[in-house]
Coordinates of C-alpha atoms in Angstrom, one line a residue:
Chain A
M1 CA 102.7 126.3 -160.1
S2 CA 103.7 127.8 -163.4
E3 CA 107.2 126.4 -162.9
A4 CA 105.9 122.8 -162.5
A5 CA 103.7 123.4 -165.6
E6 CA 106.6 124.5 -167.6
A7 CA 108.6 121.5 -166.7
S8 CA 105.7 119.3 -167.8
T9 CA 105.2 120.8 -171.2
G10 CA 108.7 121.2 -172.4
G11 CA 109.6 124.1 -174.6
M12 CA 106.4 126.2 -174.4
Q13 CA 107.2 129.3 -172.5
I14 CA 105.0 130.9 -169.9
S15 CA 106.0 134.4 -169.0
D16 CA 105.4 136.2 -165.8
E17 CA 103.4 138.9 -167.6
I18 CA 99.7 138.6 -166.8
A19 CA 97.4 138.4 -169.8
I20 CA 94.1 138.1 -168.0
Q21 CA 93.2 138.8 -164.5
I22 CA 89.7 138.0 -163.2
A23 CA 89.0 139.0 -159.5
G24 CA 85.8 138.3 -157.5
M25 CA 83.6 138.1 -160.6
H26 CA 80.0 137.2 -160.4
K27 CA 77.4 137.0 -163.2
W28 CA 73.6 136.5 -163.1
Y29 CA 71.1 135.6 -165.8
G30 CA 68.1 137.3 -164.3
E31 CA 67.7 135.6 -161.0
F32 CA 70.0 132.8 -161.8
H33 CA 73.5 133.1 -160.3
V34 CA 75.6 131.6 -163.1
L35 CA 79.2 132.5 -162.1
K36 CA 80.1 132.8 -158.4
D37 CA 83.2 134.5 -157.2
I38 CA 85.5 133.6 -160.1
N39 CA 89.2 134.4 -159.4
L40 CA 91.6 133.5 -162.3
T41 CA 95.0 134.8 -163.3
V42 CA 96.2 133.8 -166.7
N43 CA 99.9 134.4 -167.6
R44 CA 101.0 135.1 -171.2
G45 CA 101.7 131.8 -172.9
E46 CA 99.5 129.6 -170.7
R47 CA 97.3 127.0 -172.2
I48 CA 94.3 126.4 -169.9
V49 CA 91.6 123.7 -170.4
I50 CA 88.4 124.4 -168.7
C51 CA 86.1 121.4 -168.1
G52 CA 83.0 120.6 -166.2
P53 CA 79.5 119.3 -166.5
S54 CA 77.1 121.1 -168.9
G55 CA 75.6 124.2 -167.3
S56 CA 78.6 124.6 -165.0
G57 CA 79.2 128.1 -166.5
K58 CA 82.5 127.3 -168.3
S59 CA 81.3 128.8 -171.7
T60 CA 79.9 131.8 -169.9
L61 CA 83.2 132.4 -168.2
I62 CA 85.2 132.6 -171.3
R63 CA 82.5 134.6 -173.1
C64 CA 82.9 137.2 -170.3
I65 CA 86.5 137.7 -171.3
N66 CA 85.6 139.3 -174.5
R67 CA 82.4 140.7 -173.3
L68 CA 80.0 138.5 -175.3
E69 CA 78.4 138.2 -171.8
E70 CA 78.4 141.0 -169.3
H71 CA 79.5 140.4 -165.7
Q72 CA 77.7 142.2 -162.9
Q73 CA 80.3 142.2 -160.2
G74 CA 84.0 141.9 -159.8
Q75 CA 86.8 142.8 -162.1
I76 CA 88.1 141.5 -165.5
V77 CA 91.4 142.9 -166.8
V78 CA 92.6 141.8 -170.2
N79 CA 95.9 143.1 -171.5
D80 CA 95.9 145.7 -168.7
I81 CA 92.6 147.0 -170.0
E82 CA 89.6 146.7 -167.6
L83 CA 86.4 145.5 -169.1
T84 CA 83.7 148.1 -168.3
N85 CA 80.8 149.5 -170.3
D86 CA 83.3 151.6 -172.1
L87 CA 82.8 150.7 -175.8
K88 CA 86.3 151.8 -176.6
N89 CA 87.8 149.4 -174.1
I90 CA 85.5 146.5 -175.3
A91 CA 86.6 147.1 -178.9
E92 CA 90.2 147.2 -178.0
I93 CA 90.0 144.0 -176.1
R94 CA 88.1 142.3 -178.8
R95 CA 90.8 143.1 -181.4
E96 CA 93.3 141.3 -179.2
V97 CA 91.2 138.3 -178.2
G98 CA 90.3 135.7 -180.8
M99 CA 87.4 133.4 -180.3
V100 CA 86.4 130.0 -181.9
F101 CA 82.8 128.8 -181.4
Q102 CA 81.2 125.4 -181.1
H103 CA 79.2 126.1 -184.3
F104 CA 82.0 127.8 -186.2
N105 CA 79.8 130.9 -187.0
L106 CA 81.5 131.5 -190.3
F107 CA 79.7 134.1 -192.4
P108 CA 77.9 132.0 -195.0
H109 CA 77.4 134.8 -197.6
L110 CA 81.2 135.4 -197.9
T111 CA 83.9 133.2 -199.4
V112 CA 86.5 131.6 -197.1
L113 CA 89.0 134.2 -198.1
D114 CA 86.5 137.1 -197.5
N115 CA 85.7 135.6 -194.1
L116 CA 89.4 135.8 -193.2
T117 CA 90.1 139.2 -194.5
L118 CA 86.9 141.0 -193.4
A119 CA 88.1 141.9 -189.9
P120 CA 91.6 142.9 -190.8
I121 CA 90.4 145.1 -193.6
W122 CA 87.5 146.8 -191.7
V123 CA 88.8 146.7 -188.1
R124 CA 92.6 146.9 -188.5
K125 CA 92.4 148.8 -191.8
T126 CA 95.0 146.5 -193.4
P127 CA 95.3 147.1 -197.2
K128 CA 93.3 144.4 -199.1
A129 CA 96.3 142.8 -200.9
Q130 CA 98.3 142.5 -197.7
A131 CA 95.2 141.1 -195.8
E132 CA 94.7 138.5 -198.5
A133 CA 98.4 137.4 -198.4
E134 CA 98.2 137.0 -194.7
A135 CA 94.9 135.2 -194.9
M136 CA 96.5 132.7 -197.4
K137 CA 99.3 132.2 -195.0
Y138 CA 97.0 131.2 -192.2
L139 CA 95.0 128.9 -194.6
E140 CA 98.2 127.1 -195.3
R141 CA 98.8 126.9 -191.6
V142 CA 95.4 125.1 -191.1
K143 CA 96.1 123.1 -194.3
I144 CA 93.2 124.2 -196.5
P145 CA 94.6 126.9 -198.9
E146 CA 92.8 125.3 -201.8
Q147 CA 89.4 126.1 -200.3
A148 CA 90.0 129.9 -200.3
L149 CA 87.3 130.7 -202.8
K150 CA 84.7 128.4 -201.7
Y151 CA 81.7 129.3 -199.5
P152 CA 81.5 127.9 -196.0
G153 CA 78.5 125.8 -196.8
Q154 CA 80.6 123.8 -199.3
L155 CA 83.0 122.7 -196.6
S156 CA 83.0 119.9 -194.1
G157 CA 82.5 120.7 -190.4
G158 CA 86.2 120.1 -189.7
Q159 CA 87.3 122.3 -192.5
Q160 CA 84.9 125.0 -191.4
Q161 CA 86.2 124.9 -187.9
R162 CA 89.8 125.3 -189.2
V163 CA 88.7 128.2 -191.3
A164 CA 87.2 129.7 -188.2
I165 CA 90.5 129.3 -186.3
A166 CA 92.3 130.9 -189.2
R167 CA 89.8 133.7 -189.3
S168 CA 90.6 134.6 -185.6
L169 CA 94.3 134.3 -186.2
C170 CA 94.2 136.8 -189.1
M171 CA 93.5 139.5 -186.4
N172 CA 96.9 138.5 -184.8
P173 CA 95.2 138.1 -181.4
Q174 CA 97.3 137.7 -178.3
I175 CA 94.8 135.5 -176.7
M176 CA 92.6 132.8 -178.1
L177 CA 89.4 131.6 -176.5
F178 CA 87.9 128.2 -177.7
D179 CA 84.3 127.5 -176.8
E180 CA 83.9 123.7 -177.3
P181 CA 85.5 123.8 -180.6
T182 CA 85.1 120.0 -181.4
S183 CA 81.8 119.3 -179.8
A184 CA 79.8 119.8 -183.0
L185 CA 82.1 117.7 -185.2
D186 CA 81.9 114.2 -186.5
P187 CA 84.4 112.0 -184.7
E188 CA 86.7 111.6 -187.8
M189 CA 87.1 115.4 -188.0
I190 CA 88.0 116.1 -184.4
A191 CA 91.6 115.2 -184.9
E192 CA 92.3 117.6 -187.8
V193 CA 90.9 120.5 -185.5
L194 CA 92.9 119.4 -182.5
D195 CA 96.1 119.2 -184.6
V196 CA 95.7 122.8 -185.6
M197 CA 95.1 123.7 -181.9
V198 CA 98.1 121.8 -180.8
G199 CA 100.2 123.6 -183.4
L200 CA 98.9 126.9 -182.1
A201 CA 99.8 126.0 -178.5
E202 CA 103.3 125.1 -179.6
S203 CA 103.7 128.5 -181.1
G204 CA 103.2 130.1 -177.7
M205 CA 99.6 131.4 -178.0
T206 CA 97.8 132.2 -174.8
M207 CA 94.9 129.9 -175.0
L208 CA 91.7 129.1 -172.9
C209 CA 89.8 126.1 -174.1
V210 CA 86.5 124.8 -172.9
T211 CA 86.7 121.3 -174.1
H212 CA 86.1 117.6 -173.1
E213 CA 89.0 116.5 -175.1
M214 CA 91.1 115.1 -172.2
G215 CA 93.8 113.8 -174.6
F216 CA 94.2 117.4 -175.8
A217 CA 94.3 118.6 -172.2
R218 CA 97.1 116.1 -171.3
R219 CA 99.1 116.9 -174.3
V220 CA 99.1 120.7 -174.4
A221 CA 97.5 122.2 -171.3
N222 CA 99.6 123.5 -168.5
R223 CA 96.6 123.9 -166.3
V224 CA 93.2 122.2 -166.1
I225 CA 90.3 124.0 -164.4
F226 CA 87.2 122.2 -163.2
M227 CA 84.1 124.1 -162.8
D228 CA 80.7 123.1 -161.4
E229 CA 77.6 125.1 -160.6
G230 CA 79.3 128.4 -161.5
E231 CA 82.4 128.0 -159.3
I232 CA 86.0 127.0 -160.0
I233 CA 86.1 123.8 -157.9
E234 CA 89.7 123.0 -158.5
Q235 CA 92.6 123.6 -160.8
N236 CA 95.9 121.8 -161.3
E237 CA 98.5 120.8 -163.9
P238 CA 97.1 118.0 -166.0
E239 CA 99.0 115.0 -164.5
E240 CA 98.0 115.9 -161.0
F241 CA 94.5 116.8 -162.0
F242 CA 93.8 113.5 -163.8
H243 CA 95.6 111.2 -161.4
N244 CA 95.0 112.9 -158.1
P245 CA 91.7 114.8 -158.2
Q246 CA 91.0 116.5 -154.9
S247 CA 87.3 117.1 -154.7
D248 CA 84.6 114.5 -154.9
R249 CA 82.8 116.3 -157.7
T250 CA 86.0 116.3 -159.8
K251 CA 86.3 112.5 -159.2
L252 CA 82.8 111.9 -160.2
F253 CA 83.1 114.0 -163.4
L254 CA 86.4 112.4 -164.3
S255 CA 85.0 108.9 -163.8
Q256 CA 82.0 109.8 -166.0
I257 CA 84.0 111.2 -169.0
L258 CA 87.1 109.0 -168.9
H259 CA 85.4 105.6 -168.9
N260 CA 84.0 106.0 -172.4
Chain B
M1 CA 80.2 86.9 -209.6
V2 CA 77.8 86.2 -206.7
D3 CA 77.1 88.6 -203.9
S4 CA 76.3 87.7 -200.4
T5 CA 72.6 87.4 -201.1
G6 CA 73.2 84.9 -203.8
N7 CA 72.3 87.2 -206.6
E8 CA 74.6 87.3 -209.6
T9 CA 76.4 90.7 -210.0
K10 CA 78.1 91.7 -213.2
H11 CA 80.8 94.0 -211.5
A12 CA 83.4 93.4 -208.8
P13 CA 82.9 95.5 -205.6
G14 CA 84.1 99.0 -206.2
Q15 CA 84.2 98.5 -210.0
H16 CA 80.7 99.5 -210.9
P17 CA 80.6 102.0 -213.8
D18 CA 78.3 105.0 -214.0
M19 CA 75.3 104.1 -216.2
P20 CA 72.7 106.3 -217.9
P21 CA 69.4 106.7 -216.2
P22 CA 66.4 104.7 -217.5
R23 CA 65.0 106.2 -220.7
L24 CA 61.6 107.0 -219.3
S25 CA 63.0 109.2 -216.5
V26 CA 64.7 111.8 -218.8
G27 CA 63.9 113.7 -221.9
A28 CA 60.6 115.1 -223.1
V29 CA 58.6 111.8 -222.4
G30 CA 60.1 111.7 -218.9
W31 CA 59.2 115.3 -218.2
V32 CA 55.6 114.8 -219.3
R33 CA 55.3 111.7 -217.2
Q34 CA 56.8 113.2 -214.1
N35 CA 55.1 116.6 -214.2
L36 CA 51.8 116.1 -215.9
F37 CA 50.8 112.5 -215.4
S38 CA 52.6 111.4 -212.4
S39 CA 49.4 110.3 -210.5
I40 CA 45.7 110.1 -211.2
P41 CA 44.8 113.5 -209.5
N42 CA 47.7 115.1 -211.4
S43 CA 46.4 113.6 -214.7
V44 CA 42.8 114.9 -214.0
L45 CA 44.2 118.3 -213.2
T46 CA 46.3 118.4 -216.4
L47 CA 43.3 117.5 -218.5
V48 CA 40.9 120.0 -216.8
S49 CA 43.6 122.7 -217.2
A50 CA 44.1 121.9 -220.8
A51 CA 40.3 122.1 -221.4
L52 CA 40.1 125.5 -219.7
I53 CA 43.0 126.9 -221.8
L54 CA 41.3 125.6 -224.9
Y55 CA 38.0 127.2 -223.8
I56 CA 39.4 130.7 -222.8
V57 CA 42.5 131.4 -224.9
P58 CA 41.0 131.2 -228.5
G59 CA 38.1 133.6 -227.5
L60 CA 40.5 135.9 -225.8
L61 CA 42.9 136.0 -228.7
D62 CA 40.0 136.6 -231.1
W63 CA 38.7 139.5 -229.0
A64 CA 42.2 141.0 -228.4
I65 CA 43.8 140.6 -231.8
F66 CA 42.0 138.7 -234.7
S67 CA 38.7 140.6 -234.5
A68 CA 40.1 143.8 -233.0
Q69 CA 40.5 147.1 -234.7
V70 CA 42.9 149.9 -234.1
D71 CA 41.6 152.6 -236.5
G72 CA 38.9 155.1 -235.7
N73 CA 38.5 158.4 -233.9
S74 CA 35.4 157.9 -231.8
R75 CA 33.1 155.2 -230.5
T76 CA 31.0 155.1 -233.6
D77 CA 34.0 154.1 -235.7
C78 CA 34.3 150.8 -233.8
T79 CA 32.5 148.4 -236.1
N80 CA 34.4 145.1 -235.5
T81 CA 33.1 142.4 -233.1
G82 CA 36.4 142.4 -231.1
A83 CA 38.2 144.9 -229.1
C84 CA 38.4 148.5 -230.3
W85 CA 41.9 149.7 -229.5
A86 CA 41.3 153.1 -231.1
L87 CA 40.7 154.7 -227.7
V88 CA 44.1 153.5 -226.6
R89 CA 45.8 154.6 -229.8
V90 CA 44.2 158.1 -229.7
R91 CA 44.8 158.7 -226.0
F92 CA 48.2 156.9 -225.9
N93 CA 50.3 160.1 -225.3
Q94 CA 47.9 161.1 -222.5
F95 CA 48.1 157.6 -220.9
M96 CA 51.9 157.9 -220.9
F97 CA 52.5 161.6 -220.1
G98 CA 49.2 162.9 -218.6
F99 CA 48.8 166.6 -219.3
Y100 CA 52.5 167.2 -219.9
P101 CA 53.0 169.7 -222.8
A102 CA 53.5 167.7 -226.0
S103 CA 56.5 169.9 -227.0
E104 CA 58.3 168.7 -223.9
Y105 CA 57.6 164.9 -224.2
W106 CA 61.3 164.4 -225.1
R107 CA 62.3 165.4 -221.6
V108 CA 60.2 162.6 -220.1
I109 CA 61.5 160.1 -222.7
L110 CA 65.0 161.2 -221.9
A111 CA 64.5 160.8 -218.2
G112 CA 63.1 157.3 -218.9
I113 CA 66.0 156.3 -220.9
L114 CA 68.4 157.7 -218.2
L115 CA 66.4 155.8 -215.6
L116 CA 66.9 152.5 -217.4
L117 CA 70.7 153.2 -217.5
A118 CA 70.7 154.0 -213.7
L119 CA 68.6 150.9 -212.9
A120 CA 71.0 148.7 -215.0
Y121 CA 73.9 149.9 -212.9
I122 CA 72.0 149.3 -209.6
L123 CA 70.6 145.9 -210.5
F124 CA 73.4 144.2 -212.4
E125 CA 76.9 143.8 -210.9
H126 CA 79.1 143.1 -213.9
L127 CA 78.7 146.2 -216.0
P128 CA 81.8 148.2 -217.0
Y129 CA 82.6 151.4 -215.0
R130 CA 80.3 150.3 -212.1
T131 CA 81.7 152.8 -209.6
W132 CA 80.9 155.7 -212.0
G133 CA 77.6 154.0 -212.8
L134 CA 76.5 153.9 -209.2
L135 CA 77.6 157.5 -208.6
Y136 CA 75.5 158.4 -211.7
A137 CA 72.5 156.3 -210.2
A138 CA 72.9 158.3 -206.9
L139 CA 72.8 161.6 -208.8
Y140 CA 69.9 160.4 -211.1
P141 CA 67.1 161.8 -208.9
I142 CA 68.5 165.2 -209.2
I143 CA 68.9 164.9 -213.0
A144 CA 65.4 163.5 -213.3
F145 CA 64.0 166.3 -211.2
F146 CA 65.4 169.1 -213.4
L147 CA 64.4 167.2 -216.5
L148 CA 60.8 166.6 -215.5
A149 CA 60.1 169.7 -213.4
G150 CA 62.2 172.2 -215.4
G151 CA 64.7 174.7 -214.5
L152 CA 68.3 175.2 -215.7
G153 CA 67.0 176.7 -218.8
L154 CA 64.2 174.2 -219.3
E155 CA 60.6 175.3 -219.3
F156 CA 59.0 174.8 -215.9
V157 CA 56.2 172.1 -216.0
E158 CA 53.9 172.2 -212.9
T159 CA 53.5 168.8 -211.3
D160 CA 49.7 169.2 -211.7
R161 CA 50.3 168.5 -215.4
W162 CA 52.3 165.2 -214.8
G163 CA 50.2 162.2 -215.2
G164 CA 49.7 158.7 -216.7
L165 CA 52.3 156.1 -216.7
M166 CA 55.0 158.7 -216.1
L167 CA 53.5 159.8 -212.8
T168 CA 53.0 156.1 -211.8
I169 CA 56.7 155.5 -212.4
V170 CA 57.7 158.6 -210.5
I171 CA 55.6 157.7 -207.5
G172 CA 56.6 154.0 -207.6
I173 CA 60.4 154.6 -208.1
T174 CA 60.6 157.3 -205.4
G175 CA 58.6 155.1 -203.0
I176 CA 60.8 152.1 -203.6
A177 CA 64.1 154.1 -203.4
A178 CA 62.9 155.8 -200.1
S179 CA 61.2 152.9 -198.4
L180 CA 64.2 150.5 -198.5
P181 CA 66.7 152.6 -196.5
I182 CA 63.9 154.1 -194.2
G183 CA 62.6 150.6 -193.7
I184 CA 66.1 149.3 -192.8
I185 CA 66.7 152.1 -190.3
L186 CA 63.2 151.4 -188.7
A187 CA 63.8 147.7 -188.5
L188 CA 67.1 148.2 -186.8
G189 CA 65.6 150.8 -184.5
R190 CA 62.9 148.4 -183.5
R191 CA 65.5 145.9 -182.4
S192 CA 67.7 148.5 -180.8
Q193 CA 68.7 148.3 -177.2
M194 CA 68.2 152.0 -176.8
P195 CA 64.6 152.3 -175.3
I196 CA 63.8 155.7 -176.8
V197 CA 64.8 154.8 -180.3
R198 CA 62.9 151.5 -180.0
V199 CA 59.7 153.2 -178.8
L200 CA 59.8 155.8 -181.5
C201 CA 60.3 153.2 -184.3
V202 CA 57.6 150.9 -182.9
A203 CA 55.2 153.8 -182.6
F204 CA 55.8 155.0 -186.1
I205 CA 55.5 151.5 -187.6
E206 CA 52.4 150.6 -185.7
F207 CA 50.7 153.9 -186.4
I208 CA 51.4 153.8 -190.1
R209 CA 50.4 150.1 -190.4
G210 CA 47.3 150.7 -188.5
V211 CA 45.8 153.2 -191.0
P212 CA 44.8 152.7 -194.6
L213 CA 47.0 154.3 -197.3
I214 CA 44.1 156.4 -198.4
T215 CA 44.0 157.9 -194.9
V216 CA 47.7 158.7 -195.0
L217 CA 47.3 160.3 -198.4
F218 CA 44.3 162.4 -197.2
M219 CA 46.2 163.4 -194.1
A220 CA 49.2 164.4 -196.2
S221 CA 47.2 166.3 -198.7
V222 CA 44.3 167.8 -196.5
M223 CA 45.4 167.9 -192.9
L224 CA 49.0 168.6 -193.2
P225 CA 48.4 172.1 -194.6
L226 CA 46.3 172.9 -191.6
F227 CA 49.2 172.4 -189.3
L228 CA 51.6 174.4 -191.4
P229 CA 51.9 178.2 -191.1
E230 CA 49.8 180.4 -193.3
G231 CA 51.5 180.8 -196.7
V232 CA 53.7 177.7 -196.5
N233 CA 52.4 175.4 -199.1
F234 CA 54.2 172.6 -200.6
N235 CA 53.5 170.7 -203.6
K236 CA 50.7 168.1 -203.8
L237 CA 52.8 165.6 -205.6
L238 CA 55.6 165.9 -203.0
R239 CA 53.1 165.4 -200.2
A240 CA 51.8 162.2 -201.9
L241 CA 55.4 161.0 -202.4
I242 CA 56.1 161.4 -198.7
G243 CA 52.9 159.7 -197.8
V244 CA 53.6 156.7 -200.0
A245 CA 57.3 156.5 -198.9
L246 CA 56.5 156.5 -195.2
F247 CA 53.6 154.1 -195.7
S248 CA 55.7 151.6 -197.5
S249 CA 58.7 152.0 -195.3
A250 CA 56.6 150.8 -192.3
Y251 CA 55.7 147.7 -194.1
M252 CA 59.3 147.3 -195.3
A253 CA 60.6 147.6 -191.8
E254 CA 58.5 144.6 -190.8
V255 CA 59.6 142.6 -193.7
I256 CA 63.3 143.3 -192.9
R257 CA 62.7 142.7 -189.2
G258 CA 61.7 139.2 -190.2
G259 CA 65.0 138.7 -192.0
L260 CA 66.9 140.1 -189.0
Q261 CA 65.3 137.5 -186.7
A262 CA 66.3 134.7 -189.0
I263 CA 70.0 135.5 -188.5
P264 CA 71.4 133.2 -185.9
K265 CA 72.9 134.8 -182.7
G266 CA 76.2 133.2 -183.6
Q267 CA 76.6 135.6 -186.6
Y268 CA 76.3 138.5 -184.2
E269 CA 78.7 137.0 -181.8
A270 CA 81.3 136.1 -184.5
A271 CA 81.1 139.6 -185.8
Q272 CA 81.5 141.1 -182.3
A273 CA 84.3 138.7 -181.3
L274 CA 86.2 139.9 -184.4
G275 CA 86.0 143.5 -183.1
L276 CA 83.4 144.9 -185.6
S277 CA 81.4 147.9 -184.5
Y278 CA 77.6 147.8 -184.5
W279 CA 77.3 149.5 -187.9
K280 CA 80.0 147.4 -189.5
M281 CA 78.5 144.2 -188.1
M282 CA 75.0 145.2 -189.4
G283 CA 76.3 146.5 -192.8
L284 CA 78.8 143.7 -193.6
I285 CA 77.4 140.6 -191.8
V286 CA 73.8 140.8 -190.7
L287 CA 72.0 142.9 -193.4
P288 CA 73.5 141.2 -196.4
Q289 CA 72.2 137.9 -195.1
A290 CA 68.9 139.3 -193.7
L291 CA 68.1 141.1 -196.9
K292 CA 68.8 138.1 -199.0
I293 CA 66.5 136.0 -196.9
V294 CA 63.6 138.5 -197.4
I295 CA 64.0 139.4 -201.1
P296 CA 60.7 137.8 -201.8
G297 CA 59.0 140.0 -199.1
I298 CA 60.8 143.1 -200.2
V299 CA 59.8 142.6 -203.8
N300 CA 56.3 141.8 -202.6
T301 CA 56.2 145.2 -200.8
F302 CA 57.7 146.9 -203.9
I303 CA 55.0 145.4 -206.1
G304 CA 52.2 146.4 -203.6
L305 CA 53.6 149.9 -203.5
F306 CA 53.7 150.2 -207.2
K307 CA 50.0 149.2 -207.5
D308 CA 49.0 151.3 -204.4
S309 CA 50.3 154.3 -206.2
T310 CA 46.9 154.3 -208.1
L311 CA 45.3 155.6 -204.9
V312 CA 46.8 159.0 -205.5
L313 CA 43.7 159.4 -207.7
I314 CA 41.7 160.4 -204.6
I315 CA 43.9 163.4 -203.9
G316 CA 43.5 164.6 -207.5
L317 CA 46.6 163.2 -209.2
F318 CA 46.1 161.3 -212.4
D319 CA 48.3 158.3 -212.6
L320 CA 47.9 155.7 -215.3
L321 CA 44.7 154.2 -213.9
G322 CA 43.3 157.7 -213.1
I323 CA 43.8 158.9 -216.5
V324 CA 42.4 155.8 -218.1
K325 CA 39.3 156.1 -215.9
A326 CA 39.0 159.7 -217.1
A327 CA 39.3 158.7 -220.7
I328 CA 36.5 156.2 -220.6
T329 CA 34.0 158.7 -219.2
D330 CA 34.6 160.8 -222.4
A331 CA 31.2 160.9 -224.3
N332 CA 33.0 160.0 -227.6
W333 CA 34.3 156.8 -226.1
I334 CA 31.5 155.6 -223.9
G335 CA 31.4 151.8 -223.5
L336 CA 35.1 151.1 -224.2
S337 CA 36.1 150.5 -220.6
H338 CA 37.2 146.9 -221.3
E339 CA 39.9 147.9 -223.7
A340 CA 41.1 150.8 -221.5
Y341 CA 41.3 148.7 -218.3
A342 CA 42.9 145.9 -220.3
F343 CA 45.5 148.2 -221.4
A344 CA 46.2 149.6 -217.9
G345 CA 46.2 146.1 -216.4
A346 CA 48.6 144.9 -219.0
T347 CA 51.0 147.8 -218.4
F348 CA 50.9 147.3 -214.6
W349 CA 51.5 143.6 -215.2
I350 CA 54.6 144.1 -217.2
F351 CA 56.3 146.2 -214.5
C352 CA 55.2 144.0 -211.7
F353 CA 56.1 140.8 -213.5
S354 CA 59.6 142.3 -214.3
M355 CA 60.2 143.0 -210.6
S356 CA 59.2 139.5 -209.7
R357 CA 61.5 137.9 -212.4
Y358 CA 64.5 140.1 -211.3
S359 CA 64.1 139.0 -207.7
I360 CA 64.1 135.4 -208.7
W361 CA 67.2 135.9 -210.6
L362 CA 68.8 137.8 -207.8
E363 CA 67.9 135.0 -205.3
N364 CA 69.6 132.4 -207.5
K365 CA 72.6 134.7 -208.0
L366 CA 73.1 135.2 -204.3
H367 CA 72.6 131.6 -203.3
T368 CA 75.9 130.4 -201.8
G369 CA 75.0 126.8 -201.1
H370 CA 74.7 127.2 -197.3
K371 CA 71.1 126.0 -197.2
R372 CA 70.7 122.4 -196.1

């Protein structure tokens, strides 16, 4: 399947190396079985869009990958490190996996620049001057270097989300997780965030995006995964997924989100 | 020009210049209108307040200043109709230093000046040599201990002889300095996922909050020695300090817990996703925001603690209020309790009001425009 995907997305390389391997994973919230027998292998360089109705467990799935949620059964291996209760493993994985949230979650008491340099300085022990230089580089990349000394509360939603992406990138992650990055944005700001994400995909980043932006999925994803009621119902490359959905639930979901 | 509703407009669309606001909404007249006479109830309240001020203030000023006297060496010298500040003047040193030997007053004064310097470095960010200043502030308790208690060539002064405002400040500052860090630890412990830590913190907080400070002080001064082995006897002031510090840290913990609860879950998740450890997440992300939110509550606890220090009177320590009370029972000065209490009250007010103003200043300084 990865061959076909490569053909459809042109120059973006997908390697044979495995970035994330999830096998037979289950998760419960109390009595509620939220993720059921998840099996998913992500190669380095893949760009995966996860969609599905609300409550289908898609956010929970990607939050399990950096252990913001704990799974109770099965195996998750990220960068050849298995996620267990071992705090050292968790810390190691979190250093390599960036995450962007629906509500940005910038640190409101710090300037944009301090938001970006905090983790490199305190987690990676990067010297301050070097961390700031790199932070400015990433702010250029998300096109808001002039906001470096402002506080998050002074920025628009779209700008905040771009800062949040830059903040994750400052840790030089190998994998990026996006949890509905555009759902909390005003319509005119969605494009500026998606542009940054497209640029990131073109640079070869391994990405897992929970999103309903089907235009984005068509443009950059090499695989689209549809989830419902805690299960992966089907997955395919975008063209096939949108034009030839297999299951009835996928057809219903697509008809609901595509007609508006 | 004519707009769509048919009204004549003077400016083309998009060309409207900025204009000054109507005269009555700005300036002194505008302020008075908006703040004092904006509605009928407001106007009534303004007039009633003005009447009350006119009724009370002249009499008060007359008593405290215009008809007051400062001279005199006993009650019988007080001949004026107003306040007789002679008591405060004669006993001033005692009110400030308690029974500290007069020849050693300079040590207390020096400690006070050094305290102001240490406080300046802790409270204000933009002083020169701040790193050294903070190091000095961290060492200040040791310096102050030797200055006040003696040692290193200085004459020893038993803590029994400490008293007055000096003792109030010693208890207040120690309580404040100890209760904030202990309170933070207790608040974090109470929200910890480790059951033993949580249970211990909850038990401590609920026990201390459940008993009056007087009880804690009594226990510290009377019951504690019963549990200690024969011959082990530590200082009464130290016991009071520990009692006050533990008492206020329990309250502080609950104030800080309120701040911790106000921090959205997303802040914790963002910090964790970036790979920050628990202590870095708390120290760099959560506590700076949580403490900022609860500055009013923290300062409220500080002020309460500062005033509660007067309760050490019941275990035989003479703080400012204690020594004032002792002075007015002096047969020479019978009947001058108004002046003495007014002095003590004014002194406490100055300290508490300063704390209050500092907290307001700090809140404004830390405001980064993220409130909506």
